Short mmCIF file of C-alpha atoms and ligand atoms in Angstrom, two decimals:
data_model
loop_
_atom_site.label_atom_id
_atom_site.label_comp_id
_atom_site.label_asym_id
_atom_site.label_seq_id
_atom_site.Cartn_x
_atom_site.Cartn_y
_atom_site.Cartn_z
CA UNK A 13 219.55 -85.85 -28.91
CA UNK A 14 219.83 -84.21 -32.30
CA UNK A 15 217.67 -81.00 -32.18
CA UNK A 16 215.72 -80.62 -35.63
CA UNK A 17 218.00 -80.44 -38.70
CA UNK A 18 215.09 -78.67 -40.73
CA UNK A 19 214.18 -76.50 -38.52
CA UNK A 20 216.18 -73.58 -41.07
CA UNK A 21 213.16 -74.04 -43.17
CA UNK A 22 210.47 -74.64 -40.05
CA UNK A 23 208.31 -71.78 -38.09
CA UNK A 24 206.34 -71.74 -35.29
CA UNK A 25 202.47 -70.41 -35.36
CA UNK A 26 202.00 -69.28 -31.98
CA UNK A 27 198.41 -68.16 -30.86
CA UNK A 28 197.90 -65.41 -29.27
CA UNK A 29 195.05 -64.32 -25.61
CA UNK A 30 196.66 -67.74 -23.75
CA UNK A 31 197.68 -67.96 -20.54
CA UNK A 32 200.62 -69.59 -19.44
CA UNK A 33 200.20 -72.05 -16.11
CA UNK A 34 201.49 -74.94 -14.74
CA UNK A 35 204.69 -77.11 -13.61
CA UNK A 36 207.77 -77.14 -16.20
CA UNK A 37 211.24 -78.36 -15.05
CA UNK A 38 214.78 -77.76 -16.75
CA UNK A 39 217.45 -79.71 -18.07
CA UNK A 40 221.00 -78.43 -17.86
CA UNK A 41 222.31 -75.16 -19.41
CA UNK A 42 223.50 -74.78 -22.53
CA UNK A 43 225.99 -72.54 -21.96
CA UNK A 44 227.62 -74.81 -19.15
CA UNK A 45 227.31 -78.26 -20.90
CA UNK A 46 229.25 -76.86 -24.33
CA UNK A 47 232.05 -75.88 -22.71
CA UNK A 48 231.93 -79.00 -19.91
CA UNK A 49 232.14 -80.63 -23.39
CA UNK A 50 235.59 -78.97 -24.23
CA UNK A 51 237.22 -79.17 -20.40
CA UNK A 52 236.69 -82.91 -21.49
CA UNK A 53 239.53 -82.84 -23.95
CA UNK A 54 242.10 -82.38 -21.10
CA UNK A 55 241.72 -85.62 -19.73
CA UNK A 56 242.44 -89.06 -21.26
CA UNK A 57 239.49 -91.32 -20.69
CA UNK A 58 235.66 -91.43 -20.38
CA UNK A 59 234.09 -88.08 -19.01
CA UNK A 60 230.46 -88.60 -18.09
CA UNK A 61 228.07 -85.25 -18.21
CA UNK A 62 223.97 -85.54 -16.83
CA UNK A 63 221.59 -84.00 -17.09
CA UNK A 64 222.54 -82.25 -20.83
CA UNK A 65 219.94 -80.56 -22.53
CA UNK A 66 218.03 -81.94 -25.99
CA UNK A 67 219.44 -79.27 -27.82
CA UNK A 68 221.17 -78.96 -31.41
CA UNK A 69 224.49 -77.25 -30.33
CA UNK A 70 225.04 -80.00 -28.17
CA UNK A 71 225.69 -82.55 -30.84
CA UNK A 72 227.45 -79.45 -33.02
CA UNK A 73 229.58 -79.49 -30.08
CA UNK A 74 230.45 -83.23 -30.26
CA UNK A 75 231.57 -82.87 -33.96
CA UNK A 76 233.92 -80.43 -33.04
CA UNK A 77 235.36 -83.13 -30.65
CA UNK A 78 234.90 -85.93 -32.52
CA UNK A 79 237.18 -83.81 -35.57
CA UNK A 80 239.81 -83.73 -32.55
CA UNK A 81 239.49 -87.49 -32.45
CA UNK A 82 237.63 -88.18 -29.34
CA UNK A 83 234.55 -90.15 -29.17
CA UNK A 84 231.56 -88.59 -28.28
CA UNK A 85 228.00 -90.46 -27.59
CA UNK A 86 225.25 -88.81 -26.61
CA UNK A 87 222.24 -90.86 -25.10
CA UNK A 88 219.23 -89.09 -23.39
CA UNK A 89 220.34 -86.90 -21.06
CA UNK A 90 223.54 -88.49 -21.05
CA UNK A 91 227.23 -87.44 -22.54
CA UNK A 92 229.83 -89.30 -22.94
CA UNK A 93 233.18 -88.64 -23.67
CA UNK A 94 236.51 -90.39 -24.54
CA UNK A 95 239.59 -88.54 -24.98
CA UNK A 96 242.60 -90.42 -26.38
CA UNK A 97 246.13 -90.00 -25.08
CA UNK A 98 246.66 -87.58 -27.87
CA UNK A 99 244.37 -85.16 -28.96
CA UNK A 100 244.37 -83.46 -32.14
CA UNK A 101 244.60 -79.56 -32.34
CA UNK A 102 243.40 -78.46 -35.32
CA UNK A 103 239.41 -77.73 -35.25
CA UNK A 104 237.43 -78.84 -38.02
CA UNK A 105 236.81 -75.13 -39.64
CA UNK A 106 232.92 -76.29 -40.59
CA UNK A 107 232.20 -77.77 -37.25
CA UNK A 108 234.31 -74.88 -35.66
CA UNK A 109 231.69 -72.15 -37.44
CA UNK A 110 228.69 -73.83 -36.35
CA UNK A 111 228.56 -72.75 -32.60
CA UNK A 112 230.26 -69.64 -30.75
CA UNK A 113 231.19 -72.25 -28.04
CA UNK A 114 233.72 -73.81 -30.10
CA UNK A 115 235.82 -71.13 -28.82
CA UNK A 116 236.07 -73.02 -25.61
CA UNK A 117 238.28 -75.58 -26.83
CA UNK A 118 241.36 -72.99 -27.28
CA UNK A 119 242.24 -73.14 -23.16
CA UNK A 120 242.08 -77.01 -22.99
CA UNK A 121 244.01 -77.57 -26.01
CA UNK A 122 246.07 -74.85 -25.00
CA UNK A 123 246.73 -76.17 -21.90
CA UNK A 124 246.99 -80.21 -22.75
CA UNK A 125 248.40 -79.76 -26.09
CA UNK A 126 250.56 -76.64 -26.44
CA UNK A 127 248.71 -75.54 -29.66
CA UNK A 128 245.64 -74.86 -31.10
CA UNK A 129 244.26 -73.72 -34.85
CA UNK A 130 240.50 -72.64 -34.78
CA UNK A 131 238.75 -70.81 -37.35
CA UNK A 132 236.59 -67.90 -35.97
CA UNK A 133 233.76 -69.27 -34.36
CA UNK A 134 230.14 -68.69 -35.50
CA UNK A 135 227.20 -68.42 -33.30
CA UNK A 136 224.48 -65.43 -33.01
CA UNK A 137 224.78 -62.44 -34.76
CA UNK A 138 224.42 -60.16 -31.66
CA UNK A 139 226.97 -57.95 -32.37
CA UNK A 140 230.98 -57.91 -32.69
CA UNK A 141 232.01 -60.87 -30.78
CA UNK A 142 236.38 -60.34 -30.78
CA UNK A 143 238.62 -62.51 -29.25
CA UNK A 144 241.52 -60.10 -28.35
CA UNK A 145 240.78 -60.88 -24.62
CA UNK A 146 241.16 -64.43 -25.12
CA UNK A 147 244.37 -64.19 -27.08
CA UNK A 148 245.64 -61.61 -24.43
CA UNK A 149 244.98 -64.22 -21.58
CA UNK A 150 246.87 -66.96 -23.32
CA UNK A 151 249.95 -64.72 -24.05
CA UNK A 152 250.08 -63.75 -20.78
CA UNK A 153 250.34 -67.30 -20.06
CA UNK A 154 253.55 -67.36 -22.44
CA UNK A 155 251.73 -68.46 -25.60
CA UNK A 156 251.86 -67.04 -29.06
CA UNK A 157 249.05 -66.06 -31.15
CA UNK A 158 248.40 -65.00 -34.52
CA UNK A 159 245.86 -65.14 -37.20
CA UNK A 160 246.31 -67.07 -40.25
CA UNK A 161 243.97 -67.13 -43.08
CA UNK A 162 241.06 -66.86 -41.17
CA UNK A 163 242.04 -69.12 -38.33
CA UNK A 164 243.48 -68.73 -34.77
CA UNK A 165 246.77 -70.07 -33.88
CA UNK A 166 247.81 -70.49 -30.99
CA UNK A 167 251.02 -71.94 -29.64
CA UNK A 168 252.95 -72.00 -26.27
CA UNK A 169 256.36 -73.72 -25.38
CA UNK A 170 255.64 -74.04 -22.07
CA UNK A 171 252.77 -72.18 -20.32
CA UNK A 172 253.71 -70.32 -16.84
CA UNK A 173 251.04 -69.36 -14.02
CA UNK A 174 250.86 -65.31 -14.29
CA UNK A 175 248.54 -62.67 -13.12
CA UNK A 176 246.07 -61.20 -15.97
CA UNK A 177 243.15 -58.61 -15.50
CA UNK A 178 240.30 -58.37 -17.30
CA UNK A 179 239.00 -55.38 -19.11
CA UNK A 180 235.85 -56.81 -18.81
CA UNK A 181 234.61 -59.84 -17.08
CA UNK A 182 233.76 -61.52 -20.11
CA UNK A 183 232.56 -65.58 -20.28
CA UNK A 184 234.46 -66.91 -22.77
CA UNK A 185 237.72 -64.96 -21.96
CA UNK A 186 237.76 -66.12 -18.59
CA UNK A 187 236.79 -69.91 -19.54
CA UNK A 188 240.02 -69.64 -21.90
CA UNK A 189 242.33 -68.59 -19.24
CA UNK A 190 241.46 -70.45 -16.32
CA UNK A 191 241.65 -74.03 -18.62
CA UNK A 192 244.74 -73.32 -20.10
CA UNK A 193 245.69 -72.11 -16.67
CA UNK A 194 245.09 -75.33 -15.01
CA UNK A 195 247.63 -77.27 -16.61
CA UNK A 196 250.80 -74.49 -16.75
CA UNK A 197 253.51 -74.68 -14.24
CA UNK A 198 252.83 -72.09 -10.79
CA UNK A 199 249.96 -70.31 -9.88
CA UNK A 200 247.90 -68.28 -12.14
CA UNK A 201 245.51 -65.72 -10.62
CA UNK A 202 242.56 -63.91 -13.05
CA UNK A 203 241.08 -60.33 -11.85
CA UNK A 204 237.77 -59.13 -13.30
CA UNK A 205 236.94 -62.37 -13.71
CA UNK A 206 233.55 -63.44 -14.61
CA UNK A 207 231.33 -64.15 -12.18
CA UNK A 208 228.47 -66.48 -13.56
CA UNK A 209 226.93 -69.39 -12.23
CA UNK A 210 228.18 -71.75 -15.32
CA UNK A 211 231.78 -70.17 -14.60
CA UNK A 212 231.41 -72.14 -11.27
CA UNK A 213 229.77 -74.92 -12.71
CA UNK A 214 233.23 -75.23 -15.23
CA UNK A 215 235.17 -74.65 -12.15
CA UNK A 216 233.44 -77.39 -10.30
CA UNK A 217 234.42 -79.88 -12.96
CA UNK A 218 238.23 -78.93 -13.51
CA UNK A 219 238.32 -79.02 -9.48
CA UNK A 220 236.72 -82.63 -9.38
CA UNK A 221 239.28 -83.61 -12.14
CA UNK A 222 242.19 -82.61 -9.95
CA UNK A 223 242.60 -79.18 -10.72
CA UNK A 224 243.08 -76.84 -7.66
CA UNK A 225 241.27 -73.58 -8.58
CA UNK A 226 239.79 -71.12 -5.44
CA UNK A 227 237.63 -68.00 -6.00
CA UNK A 228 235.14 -69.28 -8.83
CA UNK A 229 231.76 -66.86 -8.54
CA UNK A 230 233.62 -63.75 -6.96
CA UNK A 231 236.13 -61.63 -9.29
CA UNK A 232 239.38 -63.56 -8.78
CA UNK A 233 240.34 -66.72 -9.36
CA UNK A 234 243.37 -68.37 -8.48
CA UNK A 235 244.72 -71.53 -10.48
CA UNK A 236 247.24 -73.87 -9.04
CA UNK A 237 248.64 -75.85 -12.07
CA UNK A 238 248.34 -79.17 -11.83
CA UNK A 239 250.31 -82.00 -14.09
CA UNK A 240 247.05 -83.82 -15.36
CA UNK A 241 243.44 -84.25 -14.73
CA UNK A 242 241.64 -87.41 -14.65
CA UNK A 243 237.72 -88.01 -16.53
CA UNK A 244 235.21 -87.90 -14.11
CA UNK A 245 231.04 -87.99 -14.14
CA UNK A 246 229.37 -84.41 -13.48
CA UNK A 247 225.70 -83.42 -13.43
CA UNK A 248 225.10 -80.27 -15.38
CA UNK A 249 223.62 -77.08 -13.63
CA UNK A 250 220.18 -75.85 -14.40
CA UNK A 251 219.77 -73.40 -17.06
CA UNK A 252 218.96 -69.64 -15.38
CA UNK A 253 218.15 -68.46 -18.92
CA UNK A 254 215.37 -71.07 -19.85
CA UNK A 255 213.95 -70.91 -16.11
CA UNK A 256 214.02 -67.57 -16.65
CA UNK A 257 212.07 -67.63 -19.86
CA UNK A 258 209.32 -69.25 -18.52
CA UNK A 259 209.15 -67.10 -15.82
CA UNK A 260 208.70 -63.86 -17.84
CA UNK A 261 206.13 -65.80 -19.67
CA UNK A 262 204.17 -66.57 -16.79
CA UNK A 263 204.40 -62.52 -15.90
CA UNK A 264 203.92 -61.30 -19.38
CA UNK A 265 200.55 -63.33 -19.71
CA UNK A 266 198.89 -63.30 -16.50
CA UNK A 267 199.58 -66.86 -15.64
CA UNK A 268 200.90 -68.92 -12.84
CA UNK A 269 204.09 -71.14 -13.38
CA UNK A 270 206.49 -73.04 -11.14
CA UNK A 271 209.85 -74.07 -12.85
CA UNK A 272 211.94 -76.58 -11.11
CA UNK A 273 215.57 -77.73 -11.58
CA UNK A 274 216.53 -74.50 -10.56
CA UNK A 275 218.66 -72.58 -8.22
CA UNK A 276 216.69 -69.14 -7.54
CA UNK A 277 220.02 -67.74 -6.57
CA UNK A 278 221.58 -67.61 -10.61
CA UNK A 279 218.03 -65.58 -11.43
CA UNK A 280 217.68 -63.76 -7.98
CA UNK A 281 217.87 -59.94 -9.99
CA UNK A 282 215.24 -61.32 -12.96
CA UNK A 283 212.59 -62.24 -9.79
CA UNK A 284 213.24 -59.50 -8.76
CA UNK A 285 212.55 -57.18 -11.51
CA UNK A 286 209.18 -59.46 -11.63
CA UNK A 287 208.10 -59.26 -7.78
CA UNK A 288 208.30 -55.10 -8.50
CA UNK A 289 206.35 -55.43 -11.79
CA UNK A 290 203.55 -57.10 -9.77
CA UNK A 291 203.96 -60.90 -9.60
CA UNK A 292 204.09 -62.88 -6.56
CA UNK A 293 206.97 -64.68 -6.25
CA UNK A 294 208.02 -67.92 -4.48
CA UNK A 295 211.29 -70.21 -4.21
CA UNK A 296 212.34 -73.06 -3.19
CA UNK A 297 215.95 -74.29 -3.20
CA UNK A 298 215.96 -75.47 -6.91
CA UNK A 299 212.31 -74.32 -7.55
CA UNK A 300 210.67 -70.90 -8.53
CA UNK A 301 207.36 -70.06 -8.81
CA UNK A 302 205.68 -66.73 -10.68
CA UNK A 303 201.93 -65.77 -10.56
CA UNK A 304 200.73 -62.53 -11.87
CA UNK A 305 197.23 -61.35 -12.24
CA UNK A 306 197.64 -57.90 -13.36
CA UNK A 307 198.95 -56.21 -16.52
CA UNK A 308 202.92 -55.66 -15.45
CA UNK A 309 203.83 -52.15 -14.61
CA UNK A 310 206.54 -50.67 -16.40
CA UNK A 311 210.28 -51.40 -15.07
CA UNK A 312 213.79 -49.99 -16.21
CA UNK A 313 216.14 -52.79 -16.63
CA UNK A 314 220.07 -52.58 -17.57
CA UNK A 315 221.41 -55.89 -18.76
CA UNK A 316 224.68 -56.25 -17.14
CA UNK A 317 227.03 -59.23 -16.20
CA UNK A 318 226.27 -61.53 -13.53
CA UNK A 319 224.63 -61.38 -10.97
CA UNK A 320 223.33 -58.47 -12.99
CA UNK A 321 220.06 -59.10 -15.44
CA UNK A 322 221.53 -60.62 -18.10
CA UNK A 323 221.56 -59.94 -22.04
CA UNK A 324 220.20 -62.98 -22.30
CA UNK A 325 217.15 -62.04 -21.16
CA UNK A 326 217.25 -58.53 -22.97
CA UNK A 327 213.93 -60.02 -25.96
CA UNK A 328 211.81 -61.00 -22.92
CA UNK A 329 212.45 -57.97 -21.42
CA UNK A 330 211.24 -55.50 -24.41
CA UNK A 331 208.62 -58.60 -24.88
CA UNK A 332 207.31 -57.57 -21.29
CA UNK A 333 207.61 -53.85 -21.64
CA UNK A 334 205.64 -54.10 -24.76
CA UNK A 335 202.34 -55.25 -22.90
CA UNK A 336 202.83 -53.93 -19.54
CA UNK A 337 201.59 -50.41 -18.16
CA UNK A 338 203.71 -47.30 -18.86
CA UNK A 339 206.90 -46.18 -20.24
CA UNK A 340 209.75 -48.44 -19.76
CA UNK A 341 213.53 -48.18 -20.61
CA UNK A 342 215.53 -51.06 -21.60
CA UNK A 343 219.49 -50.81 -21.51
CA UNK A 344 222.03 -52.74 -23.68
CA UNK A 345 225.32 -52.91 -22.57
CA UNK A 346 226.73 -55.70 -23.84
CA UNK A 347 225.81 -56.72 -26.53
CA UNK A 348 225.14 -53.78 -29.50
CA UNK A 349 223.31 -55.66 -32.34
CA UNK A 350 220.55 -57.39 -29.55
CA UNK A 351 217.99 -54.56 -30.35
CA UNK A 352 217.76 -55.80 -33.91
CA UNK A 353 214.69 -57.38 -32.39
CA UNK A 354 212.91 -54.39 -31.56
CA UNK A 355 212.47 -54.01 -35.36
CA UNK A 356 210.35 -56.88 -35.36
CA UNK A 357 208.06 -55.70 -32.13
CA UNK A 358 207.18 -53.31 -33.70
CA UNK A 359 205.83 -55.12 -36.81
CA UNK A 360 203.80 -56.58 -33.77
CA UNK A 361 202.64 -53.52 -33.01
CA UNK A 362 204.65 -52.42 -30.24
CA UNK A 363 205.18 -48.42 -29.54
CA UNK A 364 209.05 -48.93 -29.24
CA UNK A 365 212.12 -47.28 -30.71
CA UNK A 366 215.65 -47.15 -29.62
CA UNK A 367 218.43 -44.66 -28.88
CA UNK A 368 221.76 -45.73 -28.45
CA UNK A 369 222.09 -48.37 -25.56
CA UNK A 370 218.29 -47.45 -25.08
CA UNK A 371 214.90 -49.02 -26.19
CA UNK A 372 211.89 -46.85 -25.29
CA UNK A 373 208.91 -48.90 -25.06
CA UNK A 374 205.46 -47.39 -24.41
CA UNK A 375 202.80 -51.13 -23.42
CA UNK A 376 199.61 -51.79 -25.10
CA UNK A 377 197.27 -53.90 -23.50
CA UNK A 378 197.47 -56.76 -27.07
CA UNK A 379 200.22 -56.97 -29.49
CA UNK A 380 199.11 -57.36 -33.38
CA UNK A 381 199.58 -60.83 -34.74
CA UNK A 382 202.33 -60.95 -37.31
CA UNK A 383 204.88 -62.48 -39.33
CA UNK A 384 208.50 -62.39 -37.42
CA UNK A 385 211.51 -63.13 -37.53
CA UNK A 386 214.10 -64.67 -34.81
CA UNK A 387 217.62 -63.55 -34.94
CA UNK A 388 219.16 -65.56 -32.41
CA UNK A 389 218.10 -67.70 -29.67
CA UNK A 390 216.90 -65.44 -27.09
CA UNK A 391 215.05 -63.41 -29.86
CA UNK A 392 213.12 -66.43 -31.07
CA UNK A 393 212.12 -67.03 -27.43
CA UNK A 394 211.17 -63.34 -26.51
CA UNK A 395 209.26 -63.34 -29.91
CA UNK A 396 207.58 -66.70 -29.57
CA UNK A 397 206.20 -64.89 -25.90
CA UNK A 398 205.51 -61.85 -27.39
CA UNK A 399 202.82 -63.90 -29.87
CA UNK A 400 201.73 -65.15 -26.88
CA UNK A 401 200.14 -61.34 -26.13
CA UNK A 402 198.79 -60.83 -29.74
CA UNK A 403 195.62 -60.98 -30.94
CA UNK A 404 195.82 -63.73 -33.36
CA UNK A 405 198.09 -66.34 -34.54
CA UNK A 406 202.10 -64.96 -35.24
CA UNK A 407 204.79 -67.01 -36.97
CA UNK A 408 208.26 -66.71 -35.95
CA UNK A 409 210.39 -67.64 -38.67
CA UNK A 410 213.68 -69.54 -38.41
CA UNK A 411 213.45 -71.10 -35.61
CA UNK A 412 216.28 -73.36 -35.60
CA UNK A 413 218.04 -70.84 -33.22
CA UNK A 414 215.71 -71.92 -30.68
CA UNK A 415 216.38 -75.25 -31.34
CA UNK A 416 220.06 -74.20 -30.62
CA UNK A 417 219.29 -73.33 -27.16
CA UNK A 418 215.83 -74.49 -26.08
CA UNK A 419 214.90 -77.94 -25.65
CA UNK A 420 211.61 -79.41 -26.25
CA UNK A 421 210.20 -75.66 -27.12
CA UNK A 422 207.02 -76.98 -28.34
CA UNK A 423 206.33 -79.31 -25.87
CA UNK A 424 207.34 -77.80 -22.84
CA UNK A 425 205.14 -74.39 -24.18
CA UNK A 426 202.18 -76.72 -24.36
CA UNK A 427 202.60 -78.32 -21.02
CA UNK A 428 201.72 -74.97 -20.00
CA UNK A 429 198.88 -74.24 -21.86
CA UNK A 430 200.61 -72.52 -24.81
CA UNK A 431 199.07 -72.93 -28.29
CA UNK A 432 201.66 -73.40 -30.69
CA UNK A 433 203.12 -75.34 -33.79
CA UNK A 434 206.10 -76.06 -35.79
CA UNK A 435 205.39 -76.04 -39.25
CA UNK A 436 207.46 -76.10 -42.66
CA UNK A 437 207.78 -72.81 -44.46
N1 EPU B 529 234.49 -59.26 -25.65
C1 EPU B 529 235.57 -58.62 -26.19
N2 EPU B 529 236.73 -59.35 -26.39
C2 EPU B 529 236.84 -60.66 -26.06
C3 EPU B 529 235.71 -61.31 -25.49
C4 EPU B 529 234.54 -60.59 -25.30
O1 EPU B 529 235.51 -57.43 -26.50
O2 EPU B 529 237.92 -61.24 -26.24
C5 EPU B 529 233.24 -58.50 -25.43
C6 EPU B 529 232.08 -59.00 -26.28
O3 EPU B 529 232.13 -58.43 -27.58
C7 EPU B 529 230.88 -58.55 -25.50
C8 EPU B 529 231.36 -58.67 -24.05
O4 EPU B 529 232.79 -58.71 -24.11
O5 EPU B 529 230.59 -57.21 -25.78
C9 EPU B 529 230.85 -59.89 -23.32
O6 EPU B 529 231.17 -61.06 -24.02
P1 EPU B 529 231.44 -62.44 -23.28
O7 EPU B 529 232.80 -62.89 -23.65
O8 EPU B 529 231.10 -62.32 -21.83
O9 EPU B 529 230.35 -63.37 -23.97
P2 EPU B 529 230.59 -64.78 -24.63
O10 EPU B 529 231.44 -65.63 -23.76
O11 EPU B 529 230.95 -64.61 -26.05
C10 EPU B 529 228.57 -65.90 -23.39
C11 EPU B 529 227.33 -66.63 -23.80
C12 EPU B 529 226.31 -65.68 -24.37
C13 EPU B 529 226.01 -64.59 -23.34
C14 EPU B 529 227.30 -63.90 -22.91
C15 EPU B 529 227.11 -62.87 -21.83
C16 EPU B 529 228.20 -68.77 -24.44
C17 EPU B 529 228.47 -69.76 -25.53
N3 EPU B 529 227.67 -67.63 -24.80
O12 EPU B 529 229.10 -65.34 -24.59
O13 EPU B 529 225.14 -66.44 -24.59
O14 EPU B 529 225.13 -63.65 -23.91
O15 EPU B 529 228.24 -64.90 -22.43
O16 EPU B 529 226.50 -63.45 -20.72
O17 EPU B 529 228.46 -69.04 -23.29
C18 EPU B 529 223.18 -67.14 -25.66
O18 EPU B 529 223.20 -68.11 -24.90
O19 EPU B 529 222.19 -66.86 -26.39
C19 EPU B 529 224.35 -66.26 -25.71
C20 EPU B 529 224.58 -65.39 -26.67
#
């Protein structure tokens, strides 16, 4: 599993008039197994993840361990981890920068080692991404924090179970608290907390390692602290965002795909935004299925946090409203900087512009082929759809931030009947 280091200097040609159709099935999310990866550092001994995706933050994610001095190996689908009796606590600042999810190691280190330096983690540029929630979580907890020369610091005596609220139910700020939570002395209880499905999935872990946590998936979460955890084997959820991906595609190009490996619950409010632009929908219990024969109609969609349509999914959204029927509003309120990628629609063609939190986009039955560029992850994806709908053949440049969050992109796209390649720039 090692994603593509060239990929910096790689694009895809996608071609456009296809239609997207078939069976596709999908590995575990990325944003569950990265920080599964970091919950492994509070317990000495092998911890055994499935079902991981082939993705290149995964083994970015395994430096920053192995700079901790664990030992990581990854093999297939397979992760393993080994966590000696003493962990280290300052993160590597290179591997650190590489991946936004390296913030995810400040609650278990926290938590298991009183202390913890890391330098301001990298990731997408989406917009300003501060930590002040984290930090507030862990003093709350009774641990210091500071900045010093570019790194956090983080220390704590002791940590004590106390009650924090959220401003916001961010991800990462509630991943922080509830693992440093876990091993402090009393309860802890978290209001406002995040609700999404790979909160749960993190929850599900710590609880199978001898944490007691109750209230993971509704707003408040209550930590018992425990004295230790134990390492212990866990399968990875599905990723919604991926499943997701594909689904959109299937709507956005008049095709007919079932994605398994997939609870339809974690993307219940994307199907349906996609049953009420005109697809038929089915589900199973970890299986979806989206057929559409019409253009989409127009739809207003607000990205929100869970169970709300997610940010995530904000490119495939404009993607869709570019090549469906009628005016359609787009809302971003999470993450500012995500409607950089309307700029490149509309070298595609697209009759969008933005206001504010808002993206007007008037559809058009064909994009124009062009040359594109992907931001982050999700805006590689939503562009590498969007060529899908052009007339001719579009290249999406950098593309290794899909490989950061998409395994087997090419593959999986042809499997479906998608005409694409990689190529070097
Ligand atoms: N925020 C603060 N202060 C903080 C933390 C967050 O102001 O201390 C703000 C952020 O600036 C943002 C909002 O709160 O405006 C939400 O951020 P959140 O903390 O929920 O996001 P995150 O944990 O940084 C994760 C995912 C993102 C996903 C968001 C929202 C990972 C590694 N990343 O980020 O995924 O968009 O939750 O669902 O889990 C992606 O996968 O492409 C991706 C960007």
């Amino acid at each position: 599993m090692s994603g593509n280091p060239t990929s910096r200097e790689q694009s895809f040609l996608v071609t456009g008039g296809v239609r997207l159709a078939g069976e596709i099935s999908v590995t575990g999310a990325k944003n569950s197994v990265l920080k599964l990866m970091a919950v492994a550092l509070m317990a000495e001994g092998r911890t055994t993840l499935t079902n991981c995706p082939n993705i290149s933050d995964v083994p970015a994610m395994a430096d920053v361990l192995r700079h901790l001095g664990c030992t990581v190996e990854i093999s297939g689908d397979t992760v393993v981890i080994d966590t000696p009796a003493e962990v280290g606590h300052v993160a590597d600042d290179k591997a650190a920068q590489r991946l936004r999810a390296s913030v995810c190691i400040l609650g278990p280190l926290v938590g298991r080692q009183h202390r913890a330096v890391l330098a301001m983690p990298g990731g997408d540029a989406i917009g300003s991404r501060p930590l002040d929630m984290h930090q507030r979580g862990l003093t709350t907890l009774g641990a210091t924090t500071r900045m010093d020369h570019g790194r956090l610091v983080a220390e704590a005596r002791d940590l004590r179970g106390a009650r924090y609220a959220l401003t916001f139910p961010s991800v990462g700020a509630t991943e922080t608290f509830v693992t440093a939570a876990v091993l402090a002395k009393g309860t802890s209880v978290l209001e406002n907390a995040a609700r999404e499905p790979e909160i749960v999935d993190i929850c599900d872990l710590l609880s199978q390692m001898g944490a007691v946590i109750s209230g993971a998936g509704s707003s408040t979460i209550t930590i018992e602290g425990v004295d230790q955890l134990r390492p212990v084997s866990h399968r990875v959820i599905g990723d919604r965002i991926v499943a997701a991906t594909w689904a959109m595609g299937a709507a956005m190009t008049r095709g007919d795909v079932t994605v398994t490996g997939i609870d339809p619950m974690f993307i219940h409010v994307v199907l349906e935004k996609l049953h009420a632009v005109g697809a038929v929908v089915d589900t199973g219990t970890d299986w979806i299925r989206v057929a559409q024969t019409e253009r989409p109609r127009a739809s207003n969609i607000r990205t929100l946090p869970f169970p709300g349509f997610p940010t995530d999914l904000q490119p495939m959204a404009i993607a869709m409203a570019s090549v469906s029927d009628g005016l359609s509003v787009v809302t971003e309120n999470i993450f500012e900087s995500r409607f950089r990628f309307v700029e490149e629609m509309v070298r595609m063609g697209a009759d969008a512009e933005t206001d504010g939190h808002h993206a007007k986009i008037r559809g058009k039955e064909r994009l124009d082929s062009a040359t594109v560029w992907a931001s982050d992850i999700r805006a590689g994806a939503g562009l590498v759809l969007a060529g899908m709908c052009a007339d001719r053949v579009t290249e999406v440049c950098q593309i290794f931030h899909i490989d950061r969050g998409y395994p087997h992109f090419v593959e999986n796209i042809r499997s479906l009947g998608g005409v694409i390649e990689r190529v070097d720039t």
